[in-house]
Amino acid sequence: MARLIDKGTREYTCALIMMFFGSLAAFGAEYCLQPVIPILAQDFNLTPTQASLSMSFGTIGMAFSMLLIASISKHLERKKVMVIALGISSILILLMSITEEFALILALRFVQGILLAGFPSLAVAYINEEFNPKIIGAAIGVYVAATPLGGLVGRILISTLTDVAMENGLDDCRYIIFIECNHDVDFLATIFK
C-alpha cells in the first residue's frame, strides 16, 4: 500500500498548493469570459444574449463531463487527468484568443468545459485516496475554499485587465483572453513541475 500524505510533510504542502491553485485555475478559466461578454458582442456583432452563450457552452460542457467522469473515475489516474485537463484547457483559451469565428469559440468553450470538469470531479476522490484520513477534512476545505475564489479571481482579473486595456485603446478582447491563458499556463508550470 502506498504511503498516505500526512500533515507537516513536503508532500502535504505541495498537494494542498496543487489542490488550491488547481481549483483556482479551473474555476478562473471557467468564468474568465464573463467580463468580456460585452466585448465579444461588439467584436462579433452579437447581442449580449448571444455573446453570453460563451459562458453557457462552457458550463454545459462541464456539467455533462462531470457526470461522465464520475461514472468512470475508478479507472482514471486522478492526478494525471487533473493536470492534463487544466493544461489542455489553457491551450484552448489560447485558441479562443486567436479565432475569428464566434461559433468556434462556442465549440472550444464546450470542449474546455468538458476538460475543466476533470479537476473538480476528481479532486475529492484524489484527496480521499491520497491523504491520511485524519486530515482529509482540512484538505477538502482548502480545495472547496479555492473554488469560489477561482471564479472570483477569473472575473476580477479579466475585468480589471479589460478596463485597463480599453482605457489604453486596446479594444480587442482576444488579447485579454490571451493574457488569461498565459496566467493559467504559468501557474501550471509552477505547480506541476
PDB file of C-alpha atoms in Angstrom:
ATOM      1  CA  MET A   1       0.000   0.000   0.000  1.00  0.00           C
ATOM      2  CA  ALA A   2       1.282   3.464  -0.926  1.00  0.00           C
ATOM      3  CA  ARG A   3       2.224   5.884   1.820  1.00  0.00           C
ATOM      4  CA  LEU A   4      -0.521   8.428   2.541  1.00  0.00           C
ATOM      5  CA  ILE A   5       0.104  12.154   2.542  1.00  0.00           C
ATOM      6  CA  ASP A   6       0.359  13.373   6.129  1.00  0.00           C
ATOM      7  CA  LYS A   7       0.330  16.807   7.734  1.00  0.00           C
ATOM      8  CA  GLY A   8       3.665  18.527   8.141  1.00  0.00           C
ATOM      9  CA  THR A   9       5.364  16.792   5.199  1.00  0.00           C
ATOM     10  CA  ARG A  10       6.625  18.325   1.972  1.00  0.00           C
ATOM     11  CA  GLU A  11       4.077  16.197   0.072  1.00  0.00           C
ATOM     12  CA  TYR A  12       1.276  17.650   2.199  1.00  0.00           C
ATOM     13  CA  THR A  13       2.300  21.224   1.427  1.00  0.00           C
ATOM     14  CA  CYS A  14       2.737  20.511  -2.290  1.00  0.00           C
ATOM     15  CA  ALA A  15      -0.567  18.634  -2.542  1.00  0.00           C
ATOM     16  CA  LEU A  16      -2.507  21.405  -0.776  1.00  0.00           C
ATOM     17  CA  ILE A  17      -0.918  24.020  -3.014  1.00  0.00           C
ATOM     18  CA  MET A  18      -1.802  21.891  -6.050  1.00  0.00           C
ATOM     19  CA  MET A  19      -5.415  21.483  -4.905  1.00  0.00           C
ATOM     20  CA  PHE A  20      -5.803  25.175  -4.077  1.00  0.00           C
ATOM     21  CA  PHE A  21      -4.273  26.549  -7.267  1.00  0.00           C
ATOM     22  CA  GLY A  22      -5.759  23.803  -9.440  1.00  0.00           C
ATOM     23  CA  SER A  23      -9.223  24.743  -8.226  1.00  0.00           C
ATOM     24  CA  LEU A  24      -8.381  28.414  -8.659  1.00  0.00           C
ATOM     25  CA  ALA A  25      -7.240  27.781 -12.257  1.00  0.00           C
ATOM     26  CA  ALA A  26     -10.185  25.536 -13.165  1.00  0.00           C
ATOM     27  CA  PHE A  27     -12.862  27.933 -11.985  1.00  0.00           C
ATOM     28  CA  GLY A  28     -10.903  31.018 -13.057  1.00  0.00           C
ATOM     29  CA  ALA A  29     -10.783  29.603 -16.586  1.00  0.00           C
ATOM     30  CA  GLU A  30     -14.476  28.687 -16.447  1.00  0.00           C
ATOM     31  CA  TYR A  31     -15.544  32.227 -15.569  1.00  0.00           C
ATOM     32  CA  CYS A  32     -12.862  34.329 -17.289  1.00  0.00           C
ATOM     33  CA  LEU A  33     -15.045  35.132 -20.314  1.00  0.00           C
ATOM     34  CA  GLN A  34     -17.908  36.577 -18.289  1.00  0.00           C
ATOM     35  CA  PRO A  35     -16.418  40.091 -18.002  1.00  0.00           C
ATOM     36  CA  VAL A  36     -15.694  40.269 -21.747  1.00  0.00           C
ATOM     37  CA  ILE A  37     -19.206  39.343 -22.905  1.00  0.00           C
ATOM     38  CA  PRO A  38     -19.897  42.969 -23.983  1.00  0.00           C
ATOM     39  CA  ILE A  39     -16.637  42.999 -25.943  1.00  0.00           C
ATOM     40  CA  LEU A  40     -17.431  39.650 -27.549  1.00  0.00           C
ATOM     41  CA  ALA A  41     -20.803  41.106 -28.551  1.00  0.00           C
ATOM     42  CA  GLN A  42     -19.070  44.126 -30.074  1.00  0.00           C
ATOM     43  CA  ASP A  43     -16.265  42.201 -31.806  1.00  0.00           C
ATOM     44  CA  PHE A  44     -18.560  39.597 -33.339  1.00  0.00           C
ATOM     45  CA  ASN A  45     -21.596  41.876 -33.899  1.00  0.00           C
ATOM     46  CA  LEU A  46     -23.787  39.899 -31.495  1.00  0.00           C
ATOM     47  CA  THR A  47     -26.425  40.738 -28.936  1.00  0.00           C
ATOM     48  CA  PRO A  48     -25.295  40.417 -25.302  1.00  0.00           C
ATOM     49  CA  THR A  49     -27.546  37.353 -25.019  1.00  0.00           C
ATOM     50  CA  GLN A  50     -25.839  35.688 -27.967  1.00  0.00           C
ATOM     51  CA  ALA A  51     -22.385  36.578 -26.622  1.00  0.00           C
ATOM     52  CA  SER A  52     -23.291  35.104 -23.229  1.00  0.00           C
ATOM     53  CA  LEU A  53     -23.560  31.702 -24.899  1.00  0.00           C
ATOM     54  CA  SER A  54     -19.769  31.595 -24.474  1.00  0.00           C
ATOM     55  CA  MET A  55     -20.403  31.141 -20.744  1.00  0.00           C
ATOM     56  CA  SER A  56     -23.272  28.708 -21.225  1.00  0.00           C
ATOM     57  CA  PHE A  57     -21.348  26.390 -23.531  1.00  0.00           C
ATOM     58  CA  GLY A  58     -18.502  26.071 -21.027  1.00  0.00           C
ATOM     59  CA  THR A  59     -20.904  25.361 -18.182  1.00  0.00           C
ATOM     60  CA  ILE A  60     -22.873  22.807 -20.216  1.00  0.00           C
ATOM     61  CA  GLY A  61     -19.640  21.044 -21.184  1.00  0.00           C
ATOM     62  CA  MET A  62     -18.554  20.952 -17.555  1.00  0.00           C
ATOM     63  CA  ALA A  63     -21.897  19.612 -16.313  1.00  0.00           C
ATOM     64  CA  PHE A  64     -22.018  16.919 -18.999  1.00  0.00           C
ATOM     65  CA  SER A  65     -18.455  15.825 -18.362  1.00  0.00           C
ATOM     66  CA  MET A  66     -18.796  15.700 -14.568  1.00  0.00           C
ATOM     67  CA  LEU A  67     -21.478  13.050 -14.925  1.00  0.00           C
ATOM     68  CA  LEU A  68     -19.354  11.027 -17.323  1.00  0.00           C
ATOM     69  CA  ILE A  69     -16.121  11.334 -15.337  1.00  0.00           C
ATOM     70  CA  ALA A  70     -17.880  10.391 -12.097  1.00  0.00           C
ATOM     71  CA  SER A  71     -19.062   7.149 -13.671  1.00  0.00           C
ATOM     72  CA  ILE A  72     -15.591   6.142 -14.932  1.00  0.00           C
ATOM     73  CA  SER A  73     -13.412   7.726 -12.241  1.00  0.00           C
ATOM     74  CA  LYS A  74     -12.359   4.393 -10.737  1.00  0.00           C
ATOM     75  CA  HIS A  75     -10.454   3.662 -13.932  1.00  0.00           C
ATOM     76  CA  LEU A  76      -8.628   7.001 -14.156  1.00  0.00           C
ATOM     77  CA  GLU A  77      -5.264   8.062 -12.799  1.00  0.00           C
ATOM     78  CA  ARG A  78      -6.631  11.063 -10.931  1.00  0.00           C
ATOM     79  CA  LYS A  79      -3.620  13.358 -10.630  1.00  0.00           C
ATOM     80  CA  LYS A  80      -2.607  12.848 -14.259  1.00  0.00           C
ATOM     81  CA  VAL A  81      -6.144  13.543 -15.514  1.00  0.00           C
ATOM     82  CA  MET A  82      -6.395  16.712 -13.407  1.00  0.00           C
ATOM     83  CA  VAL A  83      -3.063  18.041 -14.728  1.00  0.00           C
ATOM     84  CA  ILE A  84      -3.795  17.169 -18.350  1.00  0.00           C
ATOM     85  CA  ALA A  85      -7.298  18.662 -18.146  1.00  0.00           C
ATOM     86  CA  LEU A  86      -6.004  22.007 -16.880  1.00  0.00           C
ATOM     87  CA  GLY A  87      -3.124  22.037 -19.352  1.00  0.00           C
ATOM     88  CA  ILE A  88      -5.246  21.380 -22.427  1.00  0.00           C
ATOM     89  CA  SER A  89      -7.831  23.857 -21.164  1.00  0.00           C
ATOM     90  CA  SER A  90      -5.158  26.568 -21.201  1.00  0.00           C
ATOM     91  CA  ILE A  91      -4.320  25.700 -24.791  1.00  0.00           C
ATOM     92  CA  LEU A  92      -7.997  26.057 -25.686  1.00  0.00           C
ATOM     93  CA  ILE A  93      -8.034  29.542 -24.135  1.00  0.00           C
ATOM     94  CA  LEU A  94      -5.101  30.400 -26.402  1.00  0.00           C
ATOM     95  CA  LEU A  95      -7.019  29.109 -29.434  1.00  0.00           C
ATOM     96  CA  MET A  96     -10.056  31.185 -28.395  1.00  0.00           C
ATOM     97  CA  SER A  97      -7.872  34.275 -28.304  1.00  0.00           C
ATOM     98  CA  ILE A  98      -6.877  33.916 -31.955  1.00  0.00           C
ATOM     99  CA  THR A  99     -10.102  32.684 -33.557  1.00  0.00           C
ATOM    100  CA  GLU A 100     -12.141  34.935 -35.803  1.00  0.00           C
ATOM    101  CA  GLU A 101     -15.333  32.843 -35.585  1.00  0.00           C
ATOM    102  CA  PHE A 102     -17.727  33.022 -32.648  1.00  0.00           C
ATOM    103  CA  ALA A 103     -19.069  29.545 -33.446  1.00  0.00           C
ATOM    104  CA  LEU A 104     -15.544  28.198 -32.965  1.00  0.00           C
ATOM    105  CA  ILE A 105     -15.288  29.987 -29.607  1.00  0.00           C
ATOM    106  CA  LEU A 106     -18.510  28.236 -28.567  1.00  0.00           C
ATOM    107  CA  ALA A 107     -17.173  24.847 -29.651  1.00  0.00           C
ATOM    108  CA  LEU A 108     -13.876  25.478 -27.840  1.00  0.00           C
ATOM    109  CA  ARG A 109     -15.741  26.579 -24.706  1.00  0.00           C
ATOM    110  CA  PHE A 110     -17.801  23.379 -24.748  1.00  0.00           C
ATOM    111  CA  VAL A 111     -14.656  21.266 -25.035  1.00  0.00           C
ATOM    112  CA  GLN A 112     -12.954  23.407 -22.401  1.00  0.00           C
ATOM    113  CA  GLY A 113     -15.880  22.823 -20.043  1.00  0.00           C
ATOM    114  CA  ILE A 114     -15.544  19.078 -20.618  1.00  0.00           C
ATOM    115  CA  LEU A 115     -11.848  19.273 -19.763  1.00  0.00           C
ATOM    116  CA  LEU A 116     -12.216  21.634 -16.804  1.00  0.00           C
ATOM    117  CA  ALA A 117     -14.575  19.136 -15.187  1.00  0.00           C
ATOM    118  CA  GLY A 118     -11.586  16.800 -14.920  1.00  0.00           C
ATOM    119  CA  PHE A 119     -10.308  18.767 -11.956  1.00  0.00           C
ATOM    120  CA  PRO A 120     -13.337  19.235  -9.678  1.00  0.00           C
ATOM    121  CA  SER A 121     -14.843  15.841 -10.465  1.00  0.00           C
ATOM    122  CA  LEU A 122     -11.662  14.034  -9.375  1.00  0.00           C
ATOM    123  CA  ALA A 123     -10.280  16.345  -6.675  1.00  0.00           C
ATOM    124  CA  VAL A 124     -12.233  14.996  -3.703  1.00  0.00           C
ATOM    125  CA  ALA A 125     -11.608  11.381  -4.748  1.00  0.00           C
ATOM    126  CA  TYR A 126      -7.896  12.195  -5.059  1.00  0.00           C
ATOM    127  CA  ILE A 127      -7.867  13.695  -1.559  1.00  0.00           C
ATOM    128  CA  ASN A 128      -9.730  10.708  -0.110  1.00  0.00           C
ATOM    129  CA  GLU A 129      -7.277   8.242  -1.646  1.00  0.00           C
ATOM    130  CA  GLU A 130      -4.008  10.085  -1.114  1.00  0.00           C
ATOM    131  CA  PHE A 131      -4.361  11.828   2.269  1.00  0.00           C
ATOM    132  CA  ASN A 132      -4.272  10.430   5.791  1.00  0.00           C
ATOM    133  CA  PRO A 133      -7.932  10.077   6.891  1.00  0.00           C
ATOM    134  CA  LYS A 134      -7.257  12.327   9.901  1.00  0.00           C
ATOM    135  CA  ILE A 135      -6.552  15.347   7.660  1.00  0.00           C
ATOM    136  CA  ILE A 136      -8.980  14.776   4.783  1.00  0.00           C
ATOM    137  CA  GLY A 137     -11.403  17.407   6.114  1.00  0.00           C
ATOM    138  CA  ALA A 138      -8.740  20.119   6.111  1.00  0.00           C
ATOM    139  CA  ALA A 139      -7.557  19.172   2.615  1.00  0.00           C
ATOM    140  CA  ILE A 140     -11.093  19.239   1.230  1.00  0.00           C
ATOM    141  CA  GLY A 141     -11.609  22.591   2.964  1.00  0.00           C
ATOM    142  CA  VAL A 142      -8.633  24.069   1.093  1.00  0.00           C
ATOM    143  CA  TYR A 143      -9.987  22.747  -2.205  1.00  0.00           C
ATOM    144  CA  VAL A 144     -13.525  23.996  -1.539  1.00  0.00           C
ATOM    145  CA  ALA A 145     -12.274  27.434  -0.422  1.00  0.00           C
ATOM    146  CA  ALA A 146     -10.447  27.898  -3.714  1.00  0.00           C
ATOM    147  CA  THR A 147     -13.490  27.026  -5.828  1.00  0.00           C
ATOM    148  CA  PRO A 148     -15.456  30.287  -5.400  1.00  0.00           C
ATOM    149  CA  LEU A 149     -12.202  32.204  -5.161  1.00  0.00           C
ATOM    150  CA  GLY A 150     -11.250  30.890  -8.617  1.00  0.00           C
ATOM    151  CA  GLY A 151     -14.487  32.156 -10.117  1.00  0.00           C
ATOM    152  CA  LEU A 152     -13.998  35.496  -8.395  1.00  0.00           C
ATOM    153  CA  VAL A 153     -10.366  35.852  -9.473  1.00  0.00           C
ATOM    154  CA  GLY A 154     -11.244  34.838 -13.047  1.00  0.00           C
ATOM    155  CA  ARG A 155     -13.858  37.556 -13.214  1.00  0.00           C
ATOM    156  CA  ILE A 156     -11.951  40.285 -11.364  1.00  0.00           C
ATOM    157  CA  LEU A 157      -8.601  39.698 -13.070  1.00  0.00           C
ATOM    158  CA  ILE A 158     -10.080  39.720 -16.549  1.00  0.00           C
ATOM    159  CA  SER A 159     -12.467  42.612 -15.882  1.00  0.00           C
ATOM    160  CA  THR A 160      -9.601  44.686 -14.490  1.00  0.00           C
ATOM    161  CA  LEU A 161      -7.362  43.830 -17.428  1.00  0.00           C
ATOM    162  CA  THR A 162     -10.226  44.601 -19.804  1.00  0.00           C
ATOM    163  CA  ASP A 163     -10.792  48.014 -18.223  1.00  0.00           C
ATOM    164  CA  VAL A 164      -7.093  48.866 -18.387  1.00  0.00           C
ATOM    165  CA  ALA A 165      -6.874  47.669 -21.987  1.00  0.00           C
ATOM    166  CA  MET A 166      -9.953  49.642 -23.026  1.00  0.00           C
ATOM    167  CA  GLU A 167      -8.618  52.804 -21.356  1.00  0.00           C
ATOM    168  CA  ASN A 168      -5.417  52.392 -23.351  1.00  0.00           C
ATOM    169  CA  GLY A 169      -7.153  51.893 -26.685  1.00  0.00           C
ATOM    170  CA  LEU A 170      -6.833  48.116 -26.857  1.00  0.00           C
ATOM    171  CA  ASP A 171     -10.426  47.094 -27.504  1.00  0.00           C
ATOM    172  CA  ASP A 172      -9.979  43.558 -28.831  1.00  0.00           C
ATOM    173  CA  CYS A 173     -10.982  41.033 -26.172  1.00  0.00           C
ATOM    174  CA  ARG A 174      -8.808  38.341 -27.705  1.00  0.00           C
ATOM    175  CA  TYR A 175      -5.726  39.960 -26.185  1.00  0.00           C
ATOM    176  CA  ILE A 176      -7.324  39.818 -22.746  1.00  0.00           C
ATOM    177  CA  ILE A 177      -8.202  36.141 -23.203  1.00  0.00           C
ATOM    178  CA  PHE A 178      -4.589  35.504 -24.252  1.00  0.00           C
ATOM    179  CA  ILE A 179      -3.372  37.096 -21.008  1.00  0.00           C
ATOM    180  CA  GLU A 180      -5.636  34.732 -19.030  1.00  0.00           C
ATOM    181  CA  CYS A 181      -4.170  31.808 -20.959  1.00  0.00           C
ATOM    182  CA  ASN A 182      -0.632  32.878 -20.105  1.00  0.00           C
ATOM    183  CA  HIS A 183      -1.672  33.233 -16.459  1.00  0.00           C
ATOM    184  CA  ASP A 184      -3.021  29.659 -16.406  1.00  0.00           C
ATOM    185  CA  VAL A 185      -0.012  28.198 -18.234  1.00  0.00           C
ATOM    186  CA  ASP A 186       2.441  29.968 -15.915  1.00  0.00           C
ATOM    187  CA  PHE A 187       0.518  28.632 -12.943  1.00  0.00           C
ATOM    188  CA  LEU A 188       0.568  25.082 -14.278  1.00  0.00           C
ATOM    189  CA  ALA A 189       4.282  25.211 -14.978  1.00  0.00           C
ATOM    190  CA  THR A 190       4.908  26.301 -11.389  1.00  0.00           C
ATOM    191  CA  ILE A 191       2.613  23.847  -9.630  1.00  0.00           C
ATOM    192  CA  PHE A 192       3.102  20.686 -11.650  1.00  0.00           C
ATOM    193  CA  LYS A 193       6.887  20.623 -12.133  1.00  0.00           C
TER     194      LYS A 193
END
